[in-house]
CSV table of C-alpha atoms and ligand atoms in Angstrom, one decimal:
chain,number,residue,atom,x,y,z
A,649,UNK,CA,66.2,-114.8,182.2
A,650,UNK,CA,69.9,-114.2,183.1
A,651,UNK,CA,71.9,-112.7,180.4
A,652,UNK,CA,76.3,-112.6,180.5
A,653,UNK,CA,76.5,-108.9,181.6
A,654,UNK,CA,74.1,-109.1,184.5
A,655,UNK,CA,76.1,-111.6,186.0
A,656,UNK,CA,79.1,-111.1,187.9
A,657,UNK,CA,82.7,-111.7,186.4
A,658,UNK,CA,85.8,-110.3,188.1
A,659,UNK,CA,87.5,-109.7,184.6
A,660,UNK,CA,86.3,-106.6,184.2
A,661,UNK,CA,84.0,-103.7,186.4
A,662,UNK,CA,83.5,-101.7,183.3
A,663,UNK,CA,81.7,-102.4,180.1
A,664,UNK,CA,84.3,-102.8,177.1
A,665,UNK,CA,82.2,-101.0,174.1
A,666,UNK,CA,83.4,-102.1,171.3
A,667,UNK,CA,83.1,-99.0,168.9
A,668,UNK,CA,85.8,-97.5,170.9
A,669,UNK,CA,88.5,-99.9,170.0
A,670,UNK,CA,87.3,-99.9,166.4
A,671,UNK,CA,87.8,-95.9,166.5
A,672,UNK,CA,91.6,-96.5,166.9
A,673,UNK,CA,91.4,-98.0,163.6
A,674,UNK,CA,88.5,-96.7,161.8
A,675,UNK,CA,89.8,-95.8,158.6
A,676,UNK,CA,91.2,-99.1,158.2
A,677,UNK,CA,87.7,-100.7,159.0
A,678,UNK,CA,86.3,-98.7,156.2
A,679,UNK,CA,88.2,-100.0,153.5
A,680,UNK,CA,88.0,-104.0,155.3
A,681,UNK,CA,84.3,-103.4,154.8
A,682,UNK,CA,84.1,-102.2,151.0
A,683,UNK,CA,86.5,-105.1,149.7
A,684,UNK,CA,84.2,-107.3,152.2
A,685,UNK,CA,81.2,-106.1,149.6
A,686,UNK,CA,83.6,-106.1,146.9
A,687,UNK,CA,82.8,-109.0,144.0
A,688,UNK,CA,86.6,-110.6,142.9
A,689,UNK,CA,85.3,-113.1,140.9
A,690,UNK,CA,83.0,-112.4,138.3
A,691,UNK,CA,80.8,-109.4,137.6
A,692,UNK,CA,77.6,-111.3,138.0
A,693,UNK,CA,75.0,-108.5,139.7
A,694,UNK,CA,73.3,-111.2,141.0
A,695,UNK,CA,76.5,-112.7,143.0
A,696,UNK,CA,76.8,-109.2,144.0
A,697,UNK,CA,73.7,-108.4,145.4
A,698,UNK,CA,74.0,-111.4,147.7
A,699,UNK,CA,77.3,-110.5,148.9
A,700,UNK,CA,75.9,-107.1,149.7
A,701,UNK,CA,73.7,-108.7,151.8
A,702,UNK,CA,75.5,-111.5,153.7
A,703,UNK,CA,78.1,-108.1,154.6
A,704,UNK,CA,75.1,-105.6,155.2
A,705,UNK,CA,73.7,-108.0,157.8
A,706,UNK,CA,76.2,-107.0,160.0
A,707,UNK,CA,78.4,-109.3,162.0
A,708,UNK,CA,80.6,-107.9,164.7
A,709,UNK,CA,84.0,-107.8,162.4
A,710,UNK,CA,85.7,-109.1,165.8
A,711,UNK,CA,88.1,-111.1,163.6
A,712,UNK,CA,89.2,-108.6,161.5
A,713,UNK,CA,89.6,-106.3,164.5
A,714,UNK,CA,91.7,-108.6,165.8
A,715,UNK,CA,94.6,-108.8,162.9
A,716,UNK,CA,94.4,-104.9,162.4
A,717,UNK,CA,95.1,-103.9,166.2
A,718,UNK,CA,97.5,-106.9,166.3
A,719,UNK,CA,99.1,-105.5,163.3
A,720,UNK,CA,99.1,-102.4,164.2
A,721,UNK,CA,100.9,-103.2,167.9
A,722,UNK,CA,103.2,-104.8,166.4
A,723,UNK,CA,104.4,-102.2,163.0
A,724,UNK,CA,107.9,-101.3,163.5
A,725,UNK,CA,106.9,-97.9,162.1
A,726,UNK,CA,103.0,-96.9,162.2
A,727,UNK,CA,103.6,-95.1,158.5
A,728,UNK,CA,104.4,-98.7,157.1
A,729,UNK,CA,101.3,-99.8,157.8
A,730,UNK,CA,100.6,-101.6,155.0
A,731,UNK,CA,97.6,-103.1,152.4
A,732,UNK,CA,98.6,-106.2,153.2
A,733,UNK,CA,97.5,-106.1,156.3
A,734,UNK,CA,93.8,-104.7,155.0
A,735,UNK,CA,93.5,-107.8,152.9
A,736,UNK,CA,94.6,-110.3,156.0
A,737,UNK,CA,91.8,-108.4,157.4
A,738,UNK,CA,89.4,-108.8,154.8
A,739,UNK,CA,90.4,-112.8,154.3
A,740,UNK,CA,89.9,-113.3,158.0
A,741,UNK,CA,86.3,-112.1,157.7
A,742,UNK,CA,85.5,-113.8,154.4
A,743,UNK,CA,86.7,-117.2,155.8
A,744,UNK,CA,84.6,-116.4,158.6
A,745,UNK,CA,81.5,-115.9,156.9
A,746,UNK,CA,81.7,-118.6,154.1
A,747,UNK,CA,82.1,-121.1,157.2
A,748,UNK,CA,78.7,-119.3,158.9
A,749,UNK,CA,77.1,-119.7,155.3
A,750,UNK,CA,78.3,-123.7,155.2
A,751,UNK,CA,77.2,-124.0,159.1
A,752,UNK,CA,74.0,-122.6,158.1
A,753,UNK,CA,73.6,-125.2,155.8
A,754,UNK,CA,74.7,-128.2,158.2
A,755,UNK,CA,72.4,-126.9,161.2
A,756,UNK,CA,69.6,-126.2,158.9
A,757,UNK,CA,69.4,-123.0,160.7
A,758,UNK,CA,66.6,-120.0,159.2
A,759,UNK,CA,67.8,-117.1,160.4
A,760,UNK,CA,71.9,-115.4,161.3
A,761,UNK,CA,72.1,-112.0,162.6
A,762,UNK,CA,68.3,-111.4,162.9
A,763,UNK,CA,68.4,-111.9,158.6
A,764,UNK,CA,66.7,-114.9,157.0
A,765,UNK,CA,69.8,-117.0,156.2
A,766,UNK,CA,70.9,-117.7,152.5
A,767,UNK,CA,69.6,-121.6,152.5
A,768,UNK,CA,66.1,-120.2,154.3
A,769,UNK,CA,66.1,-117.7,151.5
A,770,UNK,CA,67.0,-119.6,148.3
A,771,UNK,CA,67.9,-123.1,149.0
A,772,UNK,CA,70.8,-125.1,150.7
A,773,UNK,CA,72.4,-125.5,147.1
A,774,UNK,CA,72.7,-121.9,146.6
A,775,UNK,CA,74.2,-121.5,150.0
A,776,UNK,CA,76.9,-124.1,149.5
A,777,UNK,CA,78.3,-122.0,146.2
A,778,UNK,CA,77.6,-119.0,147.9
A,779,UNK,CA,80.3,-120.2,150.8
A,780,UNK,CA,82.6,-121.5,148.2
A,781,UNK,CA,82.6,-118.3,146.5
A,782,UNK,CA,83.1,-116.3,149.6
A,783,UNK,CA,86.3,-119.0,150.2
A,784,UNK,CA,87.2,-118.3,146.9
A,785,UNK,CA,87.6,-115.0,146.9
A,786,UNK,CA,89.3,-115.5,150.4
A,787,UNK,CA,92.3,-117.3,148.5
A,788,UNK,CA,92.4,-114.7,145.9
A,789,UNK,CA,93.1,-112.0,149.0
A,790,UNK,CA,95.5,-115.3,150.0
A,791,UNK,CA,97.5,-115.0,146.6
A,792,UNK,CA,97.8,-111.2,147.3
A,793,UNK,CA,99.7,-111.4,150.3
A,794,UNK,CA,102.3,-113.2,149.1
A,795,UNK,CA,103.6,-114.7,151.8
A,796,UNK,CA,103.9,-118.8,152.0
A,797,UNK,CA,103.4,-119.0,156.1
A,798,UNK,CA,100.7,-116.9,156.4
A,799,UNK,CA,99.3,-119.4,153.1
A,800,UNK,CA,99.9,-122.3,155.3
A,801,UNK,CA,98.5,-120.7,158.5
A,802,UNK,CA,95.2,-120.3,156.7
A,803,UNK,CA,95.2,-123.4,154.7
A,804,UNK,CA,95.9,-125.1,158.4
A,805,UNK,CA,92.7,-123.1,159.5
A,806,UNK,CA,89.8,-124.1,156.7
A,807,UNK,CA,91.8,-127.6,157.8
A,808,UNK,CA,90.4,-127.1,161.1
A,809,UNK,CA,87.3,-125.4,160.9
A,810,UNK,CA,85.8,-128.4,158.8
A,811,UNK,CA,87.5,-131.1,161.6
A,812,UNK,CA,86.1,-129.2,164.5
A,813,UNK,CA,82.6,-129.9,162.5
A,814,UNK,CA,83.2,-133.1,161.8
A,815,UNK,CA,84.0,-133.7,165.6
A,816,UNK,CA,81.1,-131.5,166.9
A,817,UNK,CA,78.9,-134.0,164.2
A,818,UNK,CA,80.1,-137.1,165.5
A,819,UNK,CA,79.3,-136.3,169.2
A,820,UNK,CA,75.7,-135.4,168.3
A,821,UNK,CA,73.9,-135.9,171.3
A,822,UNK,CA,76.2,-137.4,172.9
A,823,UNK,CA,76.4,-137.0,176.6
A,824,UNK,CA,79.6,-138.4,177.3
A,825,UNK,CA,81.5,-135.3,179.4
A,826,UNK,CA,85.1,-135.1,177.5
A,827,UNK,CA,86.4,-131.4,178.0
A,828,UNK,CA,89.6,-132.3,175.8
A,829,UNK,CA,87.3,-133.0,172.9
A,830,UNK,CA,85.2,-129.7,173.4
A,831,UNK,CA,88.3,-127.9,173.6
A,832,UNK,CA,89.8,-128.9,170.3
A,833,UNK,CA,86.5,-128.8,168.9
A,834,UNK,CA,86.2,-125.3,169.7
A,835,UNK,CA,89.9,-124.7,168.7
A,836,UNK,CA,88.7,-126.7,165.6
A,837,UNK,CA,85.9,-124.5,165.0
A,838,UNK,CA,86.8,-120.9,166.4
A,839,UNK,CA,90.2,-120.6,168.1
A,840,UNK,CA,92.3,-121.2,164.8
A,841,UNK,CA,91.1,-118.6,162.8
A,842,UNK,CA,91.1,-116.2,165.9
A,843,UNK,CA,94.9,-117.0,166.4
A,844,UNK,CA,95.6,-117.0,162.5
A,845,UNK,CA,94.5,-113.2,162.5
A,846,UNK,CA,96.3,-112.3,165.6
A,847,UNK,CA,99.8,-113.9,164.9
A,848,UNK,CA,100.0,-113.4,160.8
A,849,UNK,CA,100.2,-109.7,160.8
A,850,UNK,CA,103.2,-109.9,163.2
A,851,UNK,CA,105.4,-112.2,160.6
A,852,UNK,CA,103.9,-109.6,158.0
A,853,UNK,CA,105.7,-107.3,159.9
A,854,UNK,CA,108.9,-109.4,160.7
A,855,UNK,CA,108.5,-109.8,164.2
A,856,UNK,CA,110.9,-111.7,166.2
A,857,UNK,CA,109.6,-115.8,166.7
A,858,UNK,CA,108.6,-114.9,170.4
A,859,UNK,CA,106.0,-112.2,169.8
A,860,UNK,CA,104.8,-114.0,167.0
A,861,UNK,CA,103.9,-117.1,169.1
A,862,UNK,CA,102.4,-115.1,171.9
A,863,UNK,CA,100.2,-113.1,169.9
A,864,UNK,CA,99.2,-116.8,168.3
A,865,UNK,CA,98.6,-117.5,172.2
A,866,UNK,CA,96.2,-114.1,172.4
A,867,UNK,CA,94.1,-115.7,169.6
A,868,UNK,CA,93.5,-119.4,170.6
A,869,UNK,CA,92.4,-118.3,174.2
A,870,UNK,CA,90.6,-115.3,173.0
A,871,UNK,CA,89.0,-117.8,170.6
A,872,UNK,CA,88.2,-119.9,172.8
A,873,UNK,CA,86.3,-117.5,175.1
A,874,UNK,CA,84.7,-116.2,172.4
A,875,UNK,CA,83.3,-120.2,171.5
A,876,UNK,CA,82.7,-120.7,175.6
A,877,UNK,CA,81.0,-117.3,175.5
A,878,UNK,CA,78.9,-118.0,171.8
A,879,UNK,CA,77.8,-121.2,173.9
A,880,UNK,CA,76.9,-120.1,177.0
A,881,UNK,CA,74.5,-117.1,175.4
A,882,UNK,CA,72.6,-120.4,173.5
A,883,UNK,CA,71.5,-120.7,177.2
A,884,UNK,CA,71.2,-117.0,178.6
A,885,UNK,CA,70.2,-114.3,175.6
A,886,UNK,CA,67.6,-113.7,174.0
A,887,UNK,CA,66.7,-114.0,170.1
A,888,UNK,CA,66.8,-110.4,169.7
A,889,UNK,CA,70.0,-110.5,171.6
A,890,UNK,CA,71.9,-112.6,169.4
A,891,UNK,CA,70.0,-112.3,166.1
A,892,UNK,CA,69.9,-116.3,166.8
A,893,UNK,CA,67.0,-118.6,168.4
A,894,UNK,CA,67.3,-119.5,172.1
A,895,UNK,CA,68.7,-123.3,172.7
A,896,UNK,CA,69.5,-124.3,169.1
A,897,UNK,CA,72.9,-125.9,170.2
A,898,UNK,CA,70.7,-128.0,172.2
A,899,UNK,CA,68.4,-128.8,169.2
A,900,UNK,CA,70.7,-129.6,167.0
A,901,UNK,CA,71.8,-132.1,170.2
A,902,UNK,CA,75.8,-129.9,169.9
A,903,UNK,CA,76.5,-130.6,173.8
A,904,UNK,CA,78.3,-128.0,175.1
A,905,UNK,CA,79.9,-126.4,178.5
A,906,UNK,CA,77.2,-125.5,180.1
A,907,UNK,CA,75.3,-128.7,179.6
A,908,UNK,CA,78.4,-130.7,180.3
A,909,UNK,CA,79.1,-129.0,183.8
A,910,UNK,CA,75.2,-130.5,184.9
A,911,UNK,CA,76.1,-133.5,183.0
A,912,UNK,CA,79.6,-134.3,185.0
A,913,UNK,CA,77.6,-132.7,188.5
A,914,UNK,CA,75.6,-135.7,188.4
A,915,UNK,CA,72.6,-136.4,191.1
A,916,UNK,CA,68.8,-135.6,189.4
A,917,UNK,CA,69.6,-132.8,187.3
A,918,UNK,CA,72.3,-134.5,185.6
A,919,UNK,CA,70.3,-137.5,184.9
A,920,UNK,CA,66.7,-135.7,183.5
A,921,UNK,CA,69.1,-133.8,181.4
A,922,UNK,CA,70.4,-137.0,179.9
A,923,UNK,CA,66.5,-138.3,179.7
A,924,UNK,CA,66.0,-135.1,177.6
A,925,UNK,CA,69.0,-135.4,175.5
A,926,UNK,CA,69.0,-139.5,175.0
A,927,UNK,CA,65.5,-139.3,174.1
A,928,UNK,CA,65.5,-136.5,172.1
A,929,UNK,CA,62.5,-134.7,173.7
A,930,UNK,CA,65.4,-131.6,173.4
A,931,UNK,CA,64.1,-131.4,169.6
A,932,UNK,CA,61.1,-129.7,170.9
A,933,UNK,CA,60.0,-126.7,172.5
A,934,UNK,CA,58.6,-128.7,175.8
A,935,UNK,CA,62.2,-130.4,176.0
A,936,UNK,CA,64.4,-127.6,175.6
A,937,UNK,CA,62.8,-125.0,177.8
A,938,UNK,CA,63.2,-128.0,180.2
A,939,UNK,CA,66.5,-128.4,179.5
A,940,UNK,CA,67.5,-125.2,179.5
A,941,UNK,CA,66.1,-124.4,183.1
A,942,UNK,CA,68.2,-127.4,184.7
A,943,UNK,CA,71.2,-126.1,182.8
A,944,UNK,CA,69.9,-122.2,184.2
A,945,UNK,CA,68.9,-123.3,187.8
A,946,UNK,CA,71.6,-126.2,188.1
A,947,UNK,CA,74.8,-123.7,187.8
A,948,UNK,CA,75.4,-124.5,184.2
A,949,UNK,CA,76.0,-120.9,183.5
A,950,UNK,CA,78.0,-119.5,186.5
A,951,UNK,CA,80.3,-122.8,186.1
A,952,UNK,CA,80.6,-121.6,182.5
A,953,UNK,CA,81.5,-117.8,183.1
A,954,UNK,CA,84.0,-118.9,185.0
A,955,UNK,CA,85.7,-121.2,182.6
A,956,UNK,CA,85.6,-117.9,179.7
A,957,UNK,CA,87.2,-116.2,182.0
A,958,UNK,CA,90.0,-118.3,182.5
A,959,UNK,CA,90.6,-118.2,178.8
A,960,UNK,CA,89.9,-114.5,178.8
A,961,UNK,CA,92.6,-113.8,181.3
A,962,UNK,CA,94.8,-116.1,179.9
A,963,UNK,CA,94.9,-114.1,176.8
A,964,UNK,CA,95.3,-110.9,178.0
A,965,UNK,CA,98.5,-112.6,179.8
A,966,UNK,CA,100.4,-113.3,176.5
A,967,UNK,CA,100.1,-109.4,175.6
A,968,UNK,CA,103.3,-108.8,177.9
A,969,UNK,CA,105.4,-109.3,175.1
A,970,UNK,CA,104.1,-106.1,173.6
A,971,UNK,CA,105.6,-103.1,174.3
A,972,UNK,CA,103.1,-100.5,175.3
A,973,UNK,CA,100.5,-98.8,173.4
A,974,UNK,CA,97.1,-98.1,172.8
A,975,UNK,CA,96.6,-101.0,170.5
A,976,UNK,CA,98.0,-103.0,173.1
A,977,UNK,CA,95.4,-101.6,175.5
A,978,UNK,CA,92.7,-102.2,172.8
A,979,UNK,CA,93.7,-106.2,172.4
A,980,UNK,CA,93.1,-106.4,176.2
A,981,UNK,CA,90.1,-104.5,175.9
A,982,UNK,CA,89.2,-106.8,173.4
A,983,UNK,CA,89.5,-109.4,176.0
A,984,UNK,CA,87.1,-108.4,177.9
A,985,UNK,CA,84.7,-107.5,175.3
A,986,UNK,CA,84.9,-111.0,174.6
A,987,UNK,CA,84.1,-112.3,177.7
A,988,UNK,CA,81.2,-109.4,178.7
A,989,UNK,CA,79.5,-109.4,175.7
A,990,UNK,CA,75.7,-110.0,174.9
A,991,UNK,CA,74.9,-111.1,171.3
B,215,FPP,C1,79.4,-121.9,164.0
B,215,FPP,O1,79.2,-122.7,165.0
B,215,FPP,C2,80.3,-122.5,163.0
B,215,FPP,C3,81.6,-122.3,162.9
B,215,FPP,C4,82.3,-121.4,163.9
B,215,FPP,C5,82.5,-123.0,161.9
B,215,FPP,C6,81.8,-123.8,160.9
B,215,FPP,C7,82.7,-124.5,159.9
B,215,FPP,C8,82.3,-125.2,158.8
B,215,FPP,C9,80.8,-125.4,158.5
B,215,FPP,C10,83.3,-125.8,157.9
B,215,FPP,C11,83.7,-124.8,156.8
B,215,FPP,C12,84.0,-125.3,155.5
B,215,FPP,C13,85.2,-125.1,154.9
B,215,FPP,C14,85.4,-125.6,153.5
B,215,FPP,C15,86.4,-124.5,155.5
B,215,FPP,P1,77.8,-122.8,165.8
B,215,FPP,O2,76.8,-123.6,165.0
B,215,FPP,O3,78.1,-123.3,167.2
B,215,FPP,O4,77.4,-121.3,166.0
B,215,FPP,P2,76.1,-120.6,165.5
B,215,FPP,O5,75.2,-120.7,166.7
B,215,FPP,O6,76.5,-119.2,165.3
B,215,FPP,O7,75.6,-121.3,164.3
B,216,MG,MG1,75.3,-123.1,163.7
């Protein structure tokens, strides 16, 4: 089976590792992830002990990343780094996770970073409070920053995480090819909160309107190669890879761009794809490993690389309004992390 990095991209020749750019802001990262672990709202041990292990199951922490290296590029004075900028980190994250918790719920899915996942575990009901919580406390880290944009910026974002759902539900199994619709989906879904951690630390910092909006540019099209890339590894990596089973887009009948390109290529792949998919054979093994070798064999996944790539380069793009430095660097890095990586 082909995974991302053993195929070629002309992004990047040399393998971004990630640990690197969280190096230039370790410290920082230390303190995201003991308010991540941190219980706001009660002292229930019991609450607690869960949130211990939704954080301890690991999880990338590319969002949070994201707002602390854009922060950081764009401080007017590296000593006035602030807290402020810890708890946009730390809210970024939580809203990230209490949507994964919720999506858990909707996809019916057993296990998230290689962990049993919270409905598998207790039951869905449990999972839906557990969310809320973790969206509660993300408000509470809201209310600390004190600042009405950044407020609306990430009320605008749970706005559009549960629209891109609503979209992605209401093209189930569809196999209509409508690229506009998957990209607002994915906007819906990933991009927003991508481009709410890059931009909000700049008008923390009281950045002028044009290095705000690029650095809101950086996000959406990081985002969205991060959703192109999180869709394309359904189809190339592993379980063990991605801590998530092989094909479940496909099972849950979520169409995306690399069944789309073989969909819109037409001829016989295209068509015993749509056989799988209209008849739902795709909710079974047999089906999906059929499925999934027309998307592998047909050029599903080169067409796909491609199209990250476009976003990943497009990101990297709106960094010019930076001026130089290593946190710059690291946000282009970051780029092609995104594109390269594996789970
Ligand atoms: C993962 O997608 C899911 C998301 C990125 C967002 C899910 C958002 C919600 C469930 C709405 C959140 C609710 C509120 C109140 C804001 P995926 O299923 O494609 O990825 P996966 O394979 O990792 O599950
Ligand atoms: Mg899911």
């Amino acid at each position: 089976m082909k995974s991302v990095a053993s195929l070629p991209n002309n992004l990047s020749e040399e393998k971004t590792d990630l640990s690197t750019l969280v190096k230039l802001v370790e410290d920082e990262m230390g303190l995201v992830e003991e308010w991540l672990r941190t219980n706001l709202i009660d002292d229930n041990p019991f609450v607690e002990d869960l949130l211990k292990q939704v954080f301890l199951a690991g999880g990338k922490r590319i969002r949070p990343l994201i707002v602390l290296l854009a922060s950081r590029a764009t401080a007017p004075r590296q000593e006035e780094f602030s807290r402020l900028h810890i708890i946009l980190a730390v809210l970024t994250e939580l809203i990230h996770t209490a949507s994964l918790v919720h999506d858990d719920v909707i996809d019916k899915a057993s296990v998230r970073r290689g962990q049993e996942t919270i409905n598998k575990r207790w039951n869905e009901r449990l999972a839906v409070l557990m969310g809320d919580l973790l969206f509660a406390q993300a408000s509470i880290c809201l209310a600390r920053i004190m600042n009405p944009t950044v407020v609306g910026i990430y009320g605008q974002v749970l706005g559009d995480l549960c629209a891109g759902e609503i979209k992605q539900m209401r093209q189930q199994f569809s196999t209509t090819v409508d690229w506009e619709l998957y990209k607002i989906k994915s906007v819906g879904k990933t991009a927003s909160l991508f481009a709410a951690g890059s931009h909000s630390g700049a008008i923390l910092n009281g950045c002028p309107n044009n290095t705000i909006q690029s650095l809101k540019d950086y996000g959406l099209n990081l985002g969205l190669c991060f959703q192109i890339v999180d869709d394309l590894l359904d189809v190339t990596a592993s379980e063990e890879q991605t801590g998530k089973p092989v094909g479940g887009d496909l099972r849950n009948g979520v169409i995306t761009a690399p069944s789309m390109f073989i969909l819109e290529g037409g001829g016989k792949n295209a068509a015993r794809l749509k056989e799988l998919i209209d008849s739902r054979a795709v909710l079974e093994d047999g089906g999906v490993q059929e499925a999934l070798k027309i998307i592998r064999d047909g050029g599903g996944v080169d067409k796909t690389i491609e199209l990250a790539g476009d976003y990943a380069r497009k990101s990297k793009e709106c960094l010019s309004v930076l001026p130089d430095s290593q946190y710059k660097s690291a946000l282009a890095s970051l780029s092609d992390y995104v594109m390269n990586r594996t789970c």
